[in-house]
Coordinates of C-alpha atoms in Angstrom, one line a residue:
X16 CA 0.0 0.0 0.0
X17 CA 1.2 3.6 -0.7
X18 CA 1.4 6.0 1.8
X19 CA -0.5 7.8 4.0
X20 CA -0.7 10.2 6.5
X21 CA -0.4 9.0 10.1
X22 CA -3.2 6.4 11.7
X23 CA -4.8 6.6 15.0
X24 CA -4.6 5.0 18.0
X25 CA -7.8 2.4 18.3
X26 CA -10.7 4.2 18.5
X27 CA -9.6 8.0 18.0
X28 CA -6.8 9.4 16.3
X29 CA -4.2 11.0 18.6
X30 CA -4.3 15.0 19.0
X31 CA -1.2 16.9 18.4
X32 CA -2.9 20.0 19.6
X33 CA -1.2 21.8 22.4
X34 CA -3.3 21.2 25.3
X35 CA -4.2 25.1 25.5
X36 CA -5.2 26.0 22.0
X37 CA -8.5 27.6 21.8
X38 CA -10.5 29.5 18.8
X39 CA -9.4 33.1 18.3
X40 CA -10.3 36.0 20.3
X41 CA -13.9 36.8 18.6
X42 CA -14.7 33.7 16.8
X43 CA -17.1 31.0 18.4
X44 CA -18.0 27.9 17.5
X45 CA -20.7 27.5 14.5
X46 CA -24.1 26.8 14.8
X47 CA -25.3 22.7 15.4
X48 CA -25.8 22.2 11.6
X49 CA -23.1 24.0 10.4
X50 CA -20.5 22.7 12.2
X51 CA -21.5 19.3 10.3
X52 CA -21.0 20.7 7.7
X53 CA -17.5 22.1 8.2
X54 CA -16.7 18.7 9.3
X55 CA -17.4 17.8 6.4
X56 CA -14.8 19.8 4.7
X57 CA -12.4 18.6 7.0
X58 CA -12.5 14.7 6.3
X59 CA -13.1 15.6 2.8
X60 CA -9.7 17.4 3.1
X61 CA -7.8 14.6 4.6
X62 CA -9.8 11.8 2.0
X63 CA -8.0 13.4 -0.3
X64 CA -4.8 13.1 0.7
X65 CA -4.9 10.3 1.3
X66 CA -6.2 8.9 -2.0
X67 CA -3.2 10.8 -4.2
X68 CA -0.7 8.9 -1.9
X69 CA -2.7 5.8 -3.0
X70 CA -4.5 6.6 -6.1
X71 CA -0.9 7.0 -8.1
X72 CA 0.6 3.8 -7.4
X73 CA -2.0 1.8 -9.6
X74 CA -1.8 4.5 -12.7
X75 CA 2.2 5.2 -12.4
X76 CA 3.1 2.7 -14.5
X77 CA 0.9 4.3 -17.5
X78 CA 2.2 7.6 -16.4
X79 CA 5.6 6.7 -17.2
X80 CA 4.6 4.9 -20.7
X81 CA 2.5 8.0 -22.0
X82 CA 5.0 10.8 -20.7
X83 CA 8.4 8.9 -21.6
X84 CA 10.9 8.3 -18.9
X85 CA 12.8 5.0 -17.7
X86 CA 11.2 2.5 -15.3
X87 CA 13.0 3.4 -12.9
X88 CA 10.8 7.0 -12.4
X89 CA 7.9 5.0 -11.8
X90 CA 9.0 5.2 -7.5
X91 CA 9.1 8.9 -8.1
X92 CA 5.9 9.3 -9.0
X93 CA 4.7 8.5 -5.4
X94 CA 7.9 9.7 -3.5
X95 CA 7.6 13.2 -5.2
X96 CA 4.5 13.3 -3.1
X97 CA 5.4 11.6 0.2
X98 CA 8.4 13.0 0.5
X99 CA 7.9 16.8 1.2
X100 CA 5.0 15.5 2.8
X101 CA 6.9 14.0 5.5
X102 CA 9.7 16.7 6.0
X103 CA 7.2 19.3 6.1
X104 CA 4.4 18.1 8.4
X105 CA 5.5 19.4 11.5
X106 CA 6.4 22.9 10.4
X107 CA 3.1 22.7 8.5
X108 CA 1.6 23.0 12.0
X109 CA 3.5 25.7 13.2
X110 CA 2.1 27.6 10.9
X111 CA -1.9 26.7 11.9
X112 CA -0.4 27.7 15.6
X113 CA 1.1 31.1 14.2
X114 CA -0.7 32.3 11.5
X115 CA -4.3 30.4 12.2
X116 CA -5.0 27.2 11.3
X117 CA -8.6 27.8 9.3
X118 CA -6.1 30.7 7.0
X119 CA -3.2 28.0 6.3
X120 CA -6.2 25.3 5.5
X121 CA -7.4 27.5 3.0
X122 CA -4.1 28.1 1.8
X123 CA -2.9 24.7 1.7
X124 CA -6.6 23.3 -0.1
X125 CA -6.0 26.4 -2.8
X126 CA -2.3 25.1 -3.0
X127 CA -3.8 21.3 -3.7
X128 CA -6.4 22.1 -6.2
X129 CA -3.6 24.3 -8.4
X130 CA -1.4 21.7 -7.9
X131 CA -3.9 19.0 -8.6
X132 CA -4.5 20.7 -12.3
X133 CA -1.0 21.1 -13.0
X134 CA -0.4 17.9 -12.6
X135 CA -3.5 17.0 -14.9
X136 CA -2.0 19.0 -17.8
X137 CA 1.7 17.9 -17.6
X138 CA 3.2 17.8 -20.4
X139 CA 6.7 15.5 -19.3
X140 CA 7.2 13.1 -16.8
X141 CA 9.9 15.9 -15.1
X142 CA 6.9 18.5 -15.2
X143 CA 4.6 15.6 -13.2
X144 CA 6.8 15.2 -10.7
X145 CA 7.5 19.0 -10.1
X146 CA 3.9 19.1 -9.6
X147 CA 3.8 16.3 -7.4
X148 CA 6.1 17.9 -4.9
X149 CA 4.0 20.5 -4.9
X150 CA 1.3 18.7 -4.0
X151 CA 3.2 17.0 -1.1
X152 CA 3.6 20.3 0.5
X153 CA 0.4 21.2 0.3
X154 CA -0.7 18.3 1.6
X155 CA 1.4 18.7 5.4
X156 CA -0.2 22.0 5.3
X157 CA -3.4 21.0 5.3
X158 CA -3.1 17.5 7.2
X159 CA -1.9 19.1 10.7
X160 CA -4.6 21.8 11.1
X161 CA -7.3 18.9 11.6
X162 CA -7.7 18.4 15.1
X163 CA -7.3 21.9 16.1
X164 CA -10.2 22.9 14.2
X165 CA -12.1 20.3 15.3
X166 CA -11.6 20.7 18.8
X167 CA -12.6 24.4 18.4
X168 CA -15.9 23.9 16.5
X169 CA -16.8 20.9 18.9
X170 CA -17.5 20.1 23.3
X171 CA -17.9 17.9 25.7
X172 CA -19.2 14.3 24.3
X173 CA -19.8 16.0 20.9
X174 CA -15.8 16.2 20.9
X175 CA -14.9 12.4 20.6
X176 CA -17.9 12.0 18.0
X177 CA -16.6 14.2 15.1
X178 CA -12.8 13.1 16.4
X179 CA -14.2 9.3 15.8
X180 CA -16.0 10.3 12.1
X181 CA -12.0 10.6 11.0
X182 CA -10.6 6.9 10.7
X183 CA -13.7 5.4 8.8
X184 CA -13.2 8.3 6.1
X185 CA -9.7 7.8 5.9
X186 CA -10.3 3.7 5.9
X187 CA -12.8 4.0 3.2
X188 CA -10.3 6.5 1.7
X189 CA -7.6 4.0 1.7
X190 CA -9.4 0.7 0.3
X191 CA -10.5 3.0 -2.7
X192 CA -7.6 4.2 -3.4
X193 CA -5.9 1.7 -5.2
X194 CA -9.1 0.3 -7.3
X195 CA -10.4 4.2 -7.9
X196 CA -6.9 4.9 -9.7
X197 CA -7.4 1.4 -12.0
X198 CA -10.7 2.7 -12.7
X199 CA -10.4 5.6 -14.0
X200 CA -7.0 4.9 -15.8
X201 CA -8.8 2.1 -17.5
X202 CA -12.0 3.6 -18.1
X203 CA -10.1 7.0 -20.2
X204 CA -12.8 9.1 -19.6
X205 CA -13.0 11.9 -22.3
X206 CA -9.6 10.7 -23.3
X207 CA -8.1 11.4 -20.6
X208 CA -6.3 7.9 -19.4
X209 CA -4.3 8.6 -15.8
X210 CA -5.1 12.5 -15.7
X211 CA -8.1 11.9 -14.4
X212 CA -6.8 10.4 -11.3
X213 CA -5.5 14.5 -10.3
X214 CA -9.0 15.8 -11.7
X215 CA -11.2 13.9 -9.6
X216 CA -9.1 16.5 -7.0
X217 CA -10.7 19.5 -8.3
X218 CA -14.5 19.4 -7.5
X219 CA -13.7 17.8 -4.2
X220 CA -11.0 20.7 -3.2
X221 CA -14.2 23.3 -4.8
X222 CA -16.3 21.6 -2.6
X223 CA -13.6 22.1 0.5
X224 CA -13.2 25.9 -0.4
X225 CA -17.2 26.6 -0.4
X226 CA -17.7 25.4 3.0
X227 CA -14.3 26.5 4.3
X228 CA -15.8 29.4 5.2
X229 CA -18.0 27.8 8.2
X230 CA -14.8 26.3 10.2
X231 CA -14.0 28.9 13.0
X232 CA -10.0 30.7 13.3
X233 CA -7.9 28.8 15.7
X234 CA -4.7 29.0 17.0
X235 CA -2.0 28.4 19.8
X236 CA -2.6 31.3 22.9
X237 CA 1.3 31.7 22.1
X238 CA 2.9 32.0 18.7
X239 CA 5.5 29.5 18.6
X240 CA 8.5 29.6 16.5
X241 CA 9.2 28.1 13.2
X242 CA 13.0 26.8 14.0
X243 CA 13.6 27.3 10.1
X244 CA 16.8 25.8 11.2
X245 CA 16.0 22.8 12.4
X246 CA 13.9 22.4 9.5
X247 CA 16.4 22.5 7.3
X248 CA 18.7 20.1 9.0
X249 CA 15.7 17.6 8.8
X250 CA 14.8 18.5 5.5
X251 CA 18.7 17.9 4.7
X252 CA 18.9 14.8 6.2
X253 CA 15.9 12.8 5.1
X254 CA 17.3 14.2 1.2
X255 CA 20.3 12.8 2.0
X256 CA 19.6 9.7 2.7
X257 CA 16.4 8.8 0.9
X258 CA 17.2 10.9 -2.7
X259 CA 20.1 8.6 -3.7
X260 CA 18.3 5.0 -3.0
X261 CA 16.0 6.4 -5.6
X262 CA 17.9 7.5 -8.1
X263 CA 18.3 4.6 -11.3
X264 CA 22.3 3.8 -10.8
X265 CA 24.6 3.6 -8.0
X266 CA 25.1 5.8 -5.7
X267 CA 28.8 6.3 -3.6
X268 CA 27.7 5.7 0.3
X269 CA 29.1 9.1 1.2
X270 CA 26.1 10.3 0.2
X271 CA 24.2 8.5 3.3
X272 CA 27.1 8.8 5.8
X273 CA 26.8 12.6 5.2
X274 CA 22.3 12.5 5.8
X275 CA 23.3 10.3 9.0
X276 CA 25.5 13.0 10.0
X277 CA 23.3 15.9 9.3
X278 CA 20.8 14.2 11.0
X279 CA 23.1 13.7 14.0
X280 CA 23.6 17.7 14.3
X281 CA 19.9 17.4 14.3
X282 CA 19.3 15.9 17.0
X283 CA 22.2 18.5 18.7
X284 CA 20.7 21.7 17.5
X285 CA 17.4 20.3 18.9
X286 CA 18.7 19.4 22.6
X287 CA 20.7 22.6 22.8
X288 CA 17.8 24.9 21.5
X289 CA 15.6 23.0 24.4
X290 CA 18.0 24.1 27.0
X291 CA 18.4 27.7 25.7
X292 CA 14.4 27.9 26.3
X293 CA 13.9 28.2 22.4
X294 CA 10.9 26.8 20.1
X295 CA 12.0 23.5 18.8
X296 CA 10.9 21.4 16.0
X297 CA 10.6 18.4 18.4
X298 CA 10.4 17.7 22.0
X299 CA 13.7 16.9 22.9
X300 CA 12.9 14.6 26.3
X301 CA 11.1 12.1 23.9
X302 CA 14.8 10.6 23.5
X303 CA 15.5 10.5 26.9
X304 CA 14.5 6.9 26.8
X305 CA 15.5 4.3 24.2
X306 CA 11.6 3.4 23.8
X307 CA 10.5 6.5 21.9
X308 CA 13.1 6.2 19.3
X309 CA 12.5 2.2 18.3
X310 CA 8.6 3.2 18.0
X311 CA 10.0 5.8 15.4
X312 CA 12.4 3.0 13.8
X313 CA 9.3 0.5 14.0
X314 CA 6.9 2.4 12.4
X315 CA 9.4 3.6 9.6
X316 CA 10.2 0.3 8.9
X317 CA 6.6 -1.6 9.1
X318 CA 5.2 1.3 6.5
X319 CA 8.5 1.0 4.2
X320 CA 7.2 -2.9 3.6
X321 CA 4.1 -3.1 3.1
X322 CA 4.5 0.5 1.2
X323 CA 7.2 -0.9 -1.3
X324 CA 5.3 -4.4 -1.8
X325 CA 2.4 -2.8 -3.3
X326 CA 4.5 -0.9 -5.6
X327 CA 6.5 -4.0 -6.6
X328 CA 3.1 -5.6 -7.0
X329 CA 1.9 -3.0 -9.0
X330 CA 5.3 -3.3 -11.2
X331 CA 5.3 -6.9 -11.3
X332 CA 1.7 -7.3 -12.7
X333 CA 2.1 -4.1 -15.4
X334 CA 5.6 -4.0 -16.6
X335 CA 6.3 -7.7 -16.9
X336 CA 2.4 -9.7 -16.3
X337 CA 1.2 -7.6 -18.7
X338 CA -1.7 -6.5 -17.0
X339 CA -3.3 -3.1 -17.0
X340 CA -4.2 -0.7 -14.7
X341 CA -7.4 -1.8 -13.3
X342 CA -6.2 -5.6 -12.7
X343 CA -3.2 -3.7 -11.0
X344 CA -5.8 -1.9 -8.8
X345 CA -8.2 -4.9 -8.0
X346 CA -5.2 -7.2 -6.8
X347 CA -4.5 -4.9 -4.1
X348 CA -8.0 -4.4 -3.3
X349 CA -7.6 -7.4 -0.6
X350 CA -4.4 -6.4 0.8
X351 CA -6.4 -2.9 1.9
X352 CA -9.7 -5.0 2.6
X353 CA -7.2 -7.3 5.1
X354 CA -6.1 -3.9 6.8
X355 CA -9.5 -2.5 7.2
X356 CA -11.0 -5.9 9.1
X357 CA -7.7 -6.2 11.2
X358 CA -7.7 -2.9 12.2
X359 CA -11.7 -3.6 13.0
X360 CA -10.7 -5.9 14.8
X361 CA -8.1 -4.9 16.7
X362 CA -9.7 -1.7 17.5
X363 CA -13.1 -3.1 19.1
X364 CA -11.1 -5.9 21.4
X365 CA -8.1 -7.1 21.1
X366 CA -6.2 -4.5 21.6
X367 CA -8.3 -3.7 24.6
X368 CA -8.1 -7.3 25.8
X369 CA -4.0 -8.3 25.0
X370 CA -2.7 -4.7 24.7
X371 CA 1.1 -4.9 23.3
X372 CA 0.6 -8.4 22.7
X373 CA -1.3 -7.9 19.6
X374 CA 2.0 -6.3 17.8
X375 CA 4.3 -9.1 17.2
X376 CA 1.0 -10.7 16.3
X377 CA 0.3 -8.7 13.7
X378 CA 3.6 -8.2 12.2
X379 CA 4.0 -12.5 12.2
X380 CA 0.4 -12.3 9.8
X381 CA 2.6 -10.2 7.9
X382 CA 5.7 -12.2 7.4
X383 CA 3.8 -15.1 6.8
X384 CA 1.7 -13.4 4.1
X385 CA 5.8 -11.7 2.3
X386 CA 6.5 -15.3 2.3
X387 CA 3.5 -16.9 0.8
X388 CA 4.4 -14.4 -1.7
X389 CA 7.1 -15.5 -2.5
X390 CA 5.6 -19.0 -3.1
X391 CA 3.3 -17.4 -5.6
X392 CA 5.9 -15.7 -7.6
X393 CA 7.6 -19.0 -7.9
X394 CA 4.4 -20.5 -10.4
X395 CA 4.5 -17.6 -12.5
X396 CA 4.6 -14.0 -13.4
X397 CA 0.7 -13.3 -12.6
X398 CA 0.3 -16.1 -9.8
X399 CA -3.1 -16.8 -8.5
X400 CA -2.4 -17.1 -5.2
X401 CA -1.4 -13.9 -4.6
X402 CA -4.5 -12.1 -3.8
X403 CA -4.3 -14.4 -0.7
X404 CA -1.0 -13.6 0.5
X405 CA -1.5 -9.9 0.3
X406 CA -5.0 -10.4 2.2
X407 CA -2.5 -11.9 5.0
X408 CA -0.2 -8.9 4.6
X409 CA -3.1 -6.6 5.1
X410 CA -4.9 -7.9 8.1
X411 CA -1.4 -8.1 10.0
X412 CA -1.0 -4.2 9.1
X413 CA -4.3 -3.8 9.9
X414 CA -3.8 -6.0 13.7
X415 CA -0.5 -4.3 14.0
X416 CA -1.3 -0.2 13.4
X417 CA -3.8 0.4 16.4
X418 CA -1.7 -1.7 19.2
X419 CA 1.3 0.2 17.9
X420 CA 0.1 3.5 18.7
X421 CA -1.4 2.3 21.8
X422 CA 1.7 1.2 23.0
X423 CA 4.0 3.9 21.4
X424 CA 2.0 6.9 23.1
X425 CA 0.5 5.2 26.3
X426 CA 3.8 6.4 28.3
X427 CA 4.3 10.1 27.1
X428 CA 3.4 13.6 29.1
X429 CA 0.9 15.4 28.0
X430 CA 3.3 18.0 26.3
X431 CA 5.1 15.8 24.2
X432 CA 1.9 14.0 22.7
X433 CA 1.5 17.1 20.2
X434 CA 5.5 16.6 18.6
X435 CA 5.1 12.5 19.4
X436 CA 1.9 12.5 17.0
X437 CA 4.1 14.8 14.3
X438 CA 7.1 12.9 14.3
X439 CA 5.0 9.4 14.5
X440 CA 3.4 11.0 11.0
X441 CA 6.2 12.0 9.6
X442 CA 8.2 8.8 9.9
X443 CA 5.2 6.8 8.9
X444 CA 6.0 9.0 5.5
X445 CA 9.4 8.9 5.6
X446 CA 9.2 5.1 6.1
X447 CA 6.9 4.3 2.5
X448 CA 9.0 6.5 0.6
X449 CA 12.4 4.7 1.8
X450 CA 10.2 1.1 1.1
X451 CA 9.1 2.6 -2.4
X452 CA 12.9 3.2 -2.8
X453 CA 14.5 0.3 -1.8
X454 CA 11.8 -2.7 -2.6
X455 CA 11.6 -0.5 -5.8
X456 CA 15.0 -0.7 -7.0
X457 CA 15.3 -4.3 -5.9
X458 CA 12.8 -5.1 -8.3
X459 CA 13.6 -2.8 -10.8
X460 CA 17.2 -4.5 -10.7
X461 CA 15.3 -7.4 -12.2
X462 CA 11.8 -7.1 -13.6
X463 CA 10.0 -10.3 -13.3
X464 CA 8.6 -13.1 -11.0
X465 CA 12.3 -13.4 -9.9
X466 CA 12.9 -9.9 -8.8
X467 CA 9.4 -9.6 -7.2
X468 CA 10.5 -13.0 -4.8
X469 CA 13.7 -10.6 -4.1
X470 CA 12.1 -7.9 -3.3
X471 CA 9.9 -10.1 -0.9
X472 CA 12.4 -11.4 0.9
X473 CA 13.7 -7.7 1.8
X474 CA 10.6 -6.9 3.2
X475 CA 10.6 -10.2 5.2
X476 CA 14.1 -9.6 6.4
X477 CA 12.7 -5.5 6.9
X478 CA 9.4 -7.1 9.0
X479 CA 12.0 -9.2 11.4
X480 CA 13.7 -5.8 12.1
X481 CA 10.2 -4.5 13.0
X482 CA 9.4 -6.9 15.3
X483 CA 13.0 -6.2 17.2
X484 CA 12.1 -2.9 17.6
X485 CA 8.7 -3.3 18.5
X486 CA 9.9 -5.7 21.2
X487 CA 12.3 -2.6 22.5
X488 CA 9.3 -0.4 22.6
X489 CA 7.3 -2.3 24.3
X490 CA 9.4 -4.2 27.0
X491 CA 9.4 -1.8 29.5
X492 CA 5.5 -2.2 29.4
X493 CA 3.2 -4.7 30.9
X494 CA 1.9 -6.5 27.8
X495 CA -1.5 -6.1 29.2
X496 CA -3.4 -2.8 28.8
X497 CA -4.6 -3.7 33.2
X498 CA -0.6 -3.0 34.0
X499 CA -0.9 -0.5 36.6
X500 CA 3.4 0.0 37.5
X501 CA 6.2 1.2 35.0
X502 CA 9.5 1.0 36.3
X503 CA 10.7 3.9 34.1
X504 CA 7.4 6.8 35.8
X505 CA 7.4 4.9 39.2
X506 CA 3.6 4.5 40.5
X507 CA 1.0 4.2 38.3
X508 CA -0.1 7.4 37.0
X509 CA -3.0 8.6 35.4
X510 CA -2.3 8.1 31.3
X511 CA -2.2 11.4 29.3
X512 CA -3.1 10.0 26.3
X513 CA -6.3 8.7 28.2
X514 CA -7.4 11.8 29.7
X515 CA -9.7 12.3 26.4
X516 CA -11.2 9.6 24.5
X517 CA -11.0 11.8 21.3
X518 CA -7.6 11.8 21.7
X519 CA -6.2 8.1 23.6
X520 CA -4.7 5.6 22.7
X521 CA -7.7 3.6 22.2
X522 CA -10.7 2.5 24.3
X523 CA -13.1 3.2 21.5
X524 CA -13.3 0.7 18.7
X525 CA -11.8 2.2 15.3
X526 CA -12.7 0.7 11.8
X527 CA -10.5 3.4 10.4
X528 CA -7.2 2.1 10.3
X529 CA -6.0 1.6 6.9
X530 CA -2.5 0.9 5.3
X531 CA -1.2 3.3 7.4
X532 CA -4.2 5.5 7.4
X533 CA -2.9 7.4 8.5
X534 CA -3.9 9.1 8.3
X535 CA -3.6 11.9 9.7
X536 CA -2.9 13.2 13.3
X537 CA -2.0 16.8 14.0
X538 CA 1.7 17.5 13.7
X539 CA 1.9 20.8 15.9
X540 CA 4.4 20.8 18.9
X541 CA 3.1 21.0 22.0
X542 CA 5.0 23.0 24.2

């Protein structure tokens, strides 16, 4: 599956609002029906998204054919998108905290409809992915401002209903991803073969714009700072290291020595700005313990296998099965199906009933679905078994998502949920777009059945990393959501991520999750 933005916790996504954000000075909450309505907007907002991180992978291929280009561009098609997406999420909601996060919406929905025509009307594969980028950034604009405005429209009860309305969409938005893209390649409507998979963004952003206007101005009682420099350094870094496992030939390891140490000088200007007082990108005491960091490392690498196998699915079946774009599409419909009744699942009781326990289940589904993979790609170059295997692939995703967050934010403070729930997005980006490059090239180094059973047992060897790291994260936990004593906090104390059932980390069930659903949890620092 192709990225997405950030999933939540079972039951509600996890807020990244600071914990004292209010509406502006002036500006109250609309009216019962309207506020609906300008939920509405919202989810329609994020459904997008979501869909042009998923949408693309199935049409890519025909992309490439039409606008010229080697194979090897296909990865970019998507990573032009993710990419950007990822390094700018967090500073996208600094800006909602500064500048007000209903005037960077309707910036960043303006910004994704232009950019959604553009890309409609490219006329070389280099313009496309120009575009795409573009989109990308528009897209962490838009994606952080979420929760803020809902929590400023909504109260009380009312809260945790509109927060809960968010994972279905983006589930829904997920599983139709991948076959909406196949259809409307296929179906050439007006002649106008994959460009209507960025047109179907323009009445939808239209319809985002008209009823922008109901959502109420919110934003953080204190302007934060942007850190522009520890932006950069990020921004640096992730380039660094993820730019040259996508480029067609090889590339000299310097090139990733130097985004490992940029990325160390990240982490320095970030604890030394944290002890000058200064606005930070991140919350620095997050890496005071070893378990924050493997849930990062975890995540990163969970979404970069299941991310790059659908690619290398959708490779396998066009460039060397033959097959077109809405065969590509249906083939991965139960991979996201598998995803959206594990997460189900997971979300109304196991998670609630085995806690942590629940993750190395999930990621075992997994492996065993990569290998039976790998069996199918052994009978041929369009097996038939494989719709089964990725169905296995899915539902672990789908078991694993909701106890991972669970787990991965059930120890923080309240003020680091708001930079946890931005970096945990971000690195769920960060993570496809390094799958897409790697399972990508792996394939790419040798298009057939052979190179697709390669490419499977990277992501095998990638899911036994993930459950290494998941163990880290979670061994300082009781595996049982009824532990009541961490050694690292002393006594039992109450669970920040609990205090609000719109925002924990999971007590309500959630049919939502989806391929990394993500979607889509605030990304503002909370400070």
């Amino acid at each position: 599956m192709s990225a997405q933005p950030l999933p939540p916790p079972p039951g509600q996504p996890p807020s990244a609002q600071p914990p004292t954000a209010h509406p502006a000075p002036g500006h109250q909450p609309p009216g019962q029906p309207r506020r609906w309505w300008a939920l509405a907007a919202l989810l329609t907002a994020e459904a997008i998204n979501l869909l042009d991180a998923t949408i693309v992978q199935v049409a890519a291929p025909r992309m490439r054919a039409d606008l010229g280009g080697p194979a090897a561009a296909v990865p970019w098609l998507t990573s032009a998108y993710t990419l950007p997406f990822a390094v700018l999420l967090l500073t996208g909601g600094r800006l909602g905290d500064r500048a007000g996060r209903r005037r960077v919406f309707r910036i960043g929905v303006t910004g994704f409809l232009l950019a959604s025509l553009a890309c409609a009307c490219a006329p070389t594969l280099g313009a496309l992915l120009a575009f795409r980028a573009v989109q990308g950034t528009a897209a962490a604009v838009i994606v952080p401002q979420t929760i803020g405005l809902i929590k400023a429209m909504f109260r009380g009860s009312e809260t945790a209903r509109a927060l809960g309305t968010i994972g279905p969409v983006m589930g829904l938005a997920a599983v139709a991803g991948p076959v909406l893209g196949g259809v409307l390649t296929h179906a050439d409507l007006f002649g106008s073969s994959w460009r209507a998979v960025f047109l179907v963004n323009v009445p939808l952003s239209l319809a985002v714009l008209a009823l922008a206007p109901l959502l109420p101005e919110d934003r953080a009682p204190r302007r934060p700072g942007l850190d522009p420099a520890g932006s950069a350094l990020a921004a640096l870094a992730t380039a660094l290291v993820v730019l040259p496992l996508l480029a067609a030939g090889r590339t000299p390891p310097v090139w990733t020595a130097a985004g490992v140490l940029v990325a160390v000088a990240f982490v320095v200007h970030q604890r030394r700005g944290a002890r000058r007082g200064a606005d930070t990108l991140v919350e620095p005491s997050l890496f005071t313990s070893v378990r924050f960091p493997a849930a990062l490392l975890a995540l990163a690498l969970a979404f970069a296998a299941t991310t790059g196998l659908g690619l290398v699915v959708v490779l396998q079946l066009q460039l060397a099965g033959g097959a077109d774009a809405l065969t590509s599409g249906l083939t991965l419909l139960p991979m996201s199906a598998g995803l959206a009744a594990g997460s189900l699942w997971a979300g109304s009781s196991l998670v609630r009933r085995y806690g942590a326990r629940v993750m190395p289940a999930g990621v075992g589904i997994m492996a065993v679905g990569v290998v039976a993979a790998v069996g199918a790609y052994r009978t041929g170059e369009r097996p038939e078994a494989l719709p089964y295997a990725l169905a296995a692939v899915g539902l672990g995703q789908g078991l694993f998502t909701p106890a991972f967050f669970a787990t991965a934010l059930k120890p923080l403070r309240p003020q680091e949920i708001g930079s946890a729930a931005g970096l945990l997005n971000a690195v769920q980006q960060l993570g496809s777009t390094l799958g897409i490059a790697v399972l990508g090239r792996i394939y790419l180094a040798a298009p057939s059945a052979a190179g697709a059973q390669h490419a499977c047992w990277a992501a095998a060897g990638v899911l036994a990393a993930v459950a290494v790291a998941g163990r880290v994260m979670s061994g300082a936990h009781d595996p049982s959501p009824a532990a009541t004593h961490r050694p690292d906090r002393g006594p039992a104390e109450p669970n920040p991520t609990e205090a609000n059932s719109s925002e924990a980390t999971g007590t309500e069930p959630d049919a939502a999750e989806s391929g990394g659903v993500s979607d889509h949890r605030e990304a503002t620092h909370a400070r």
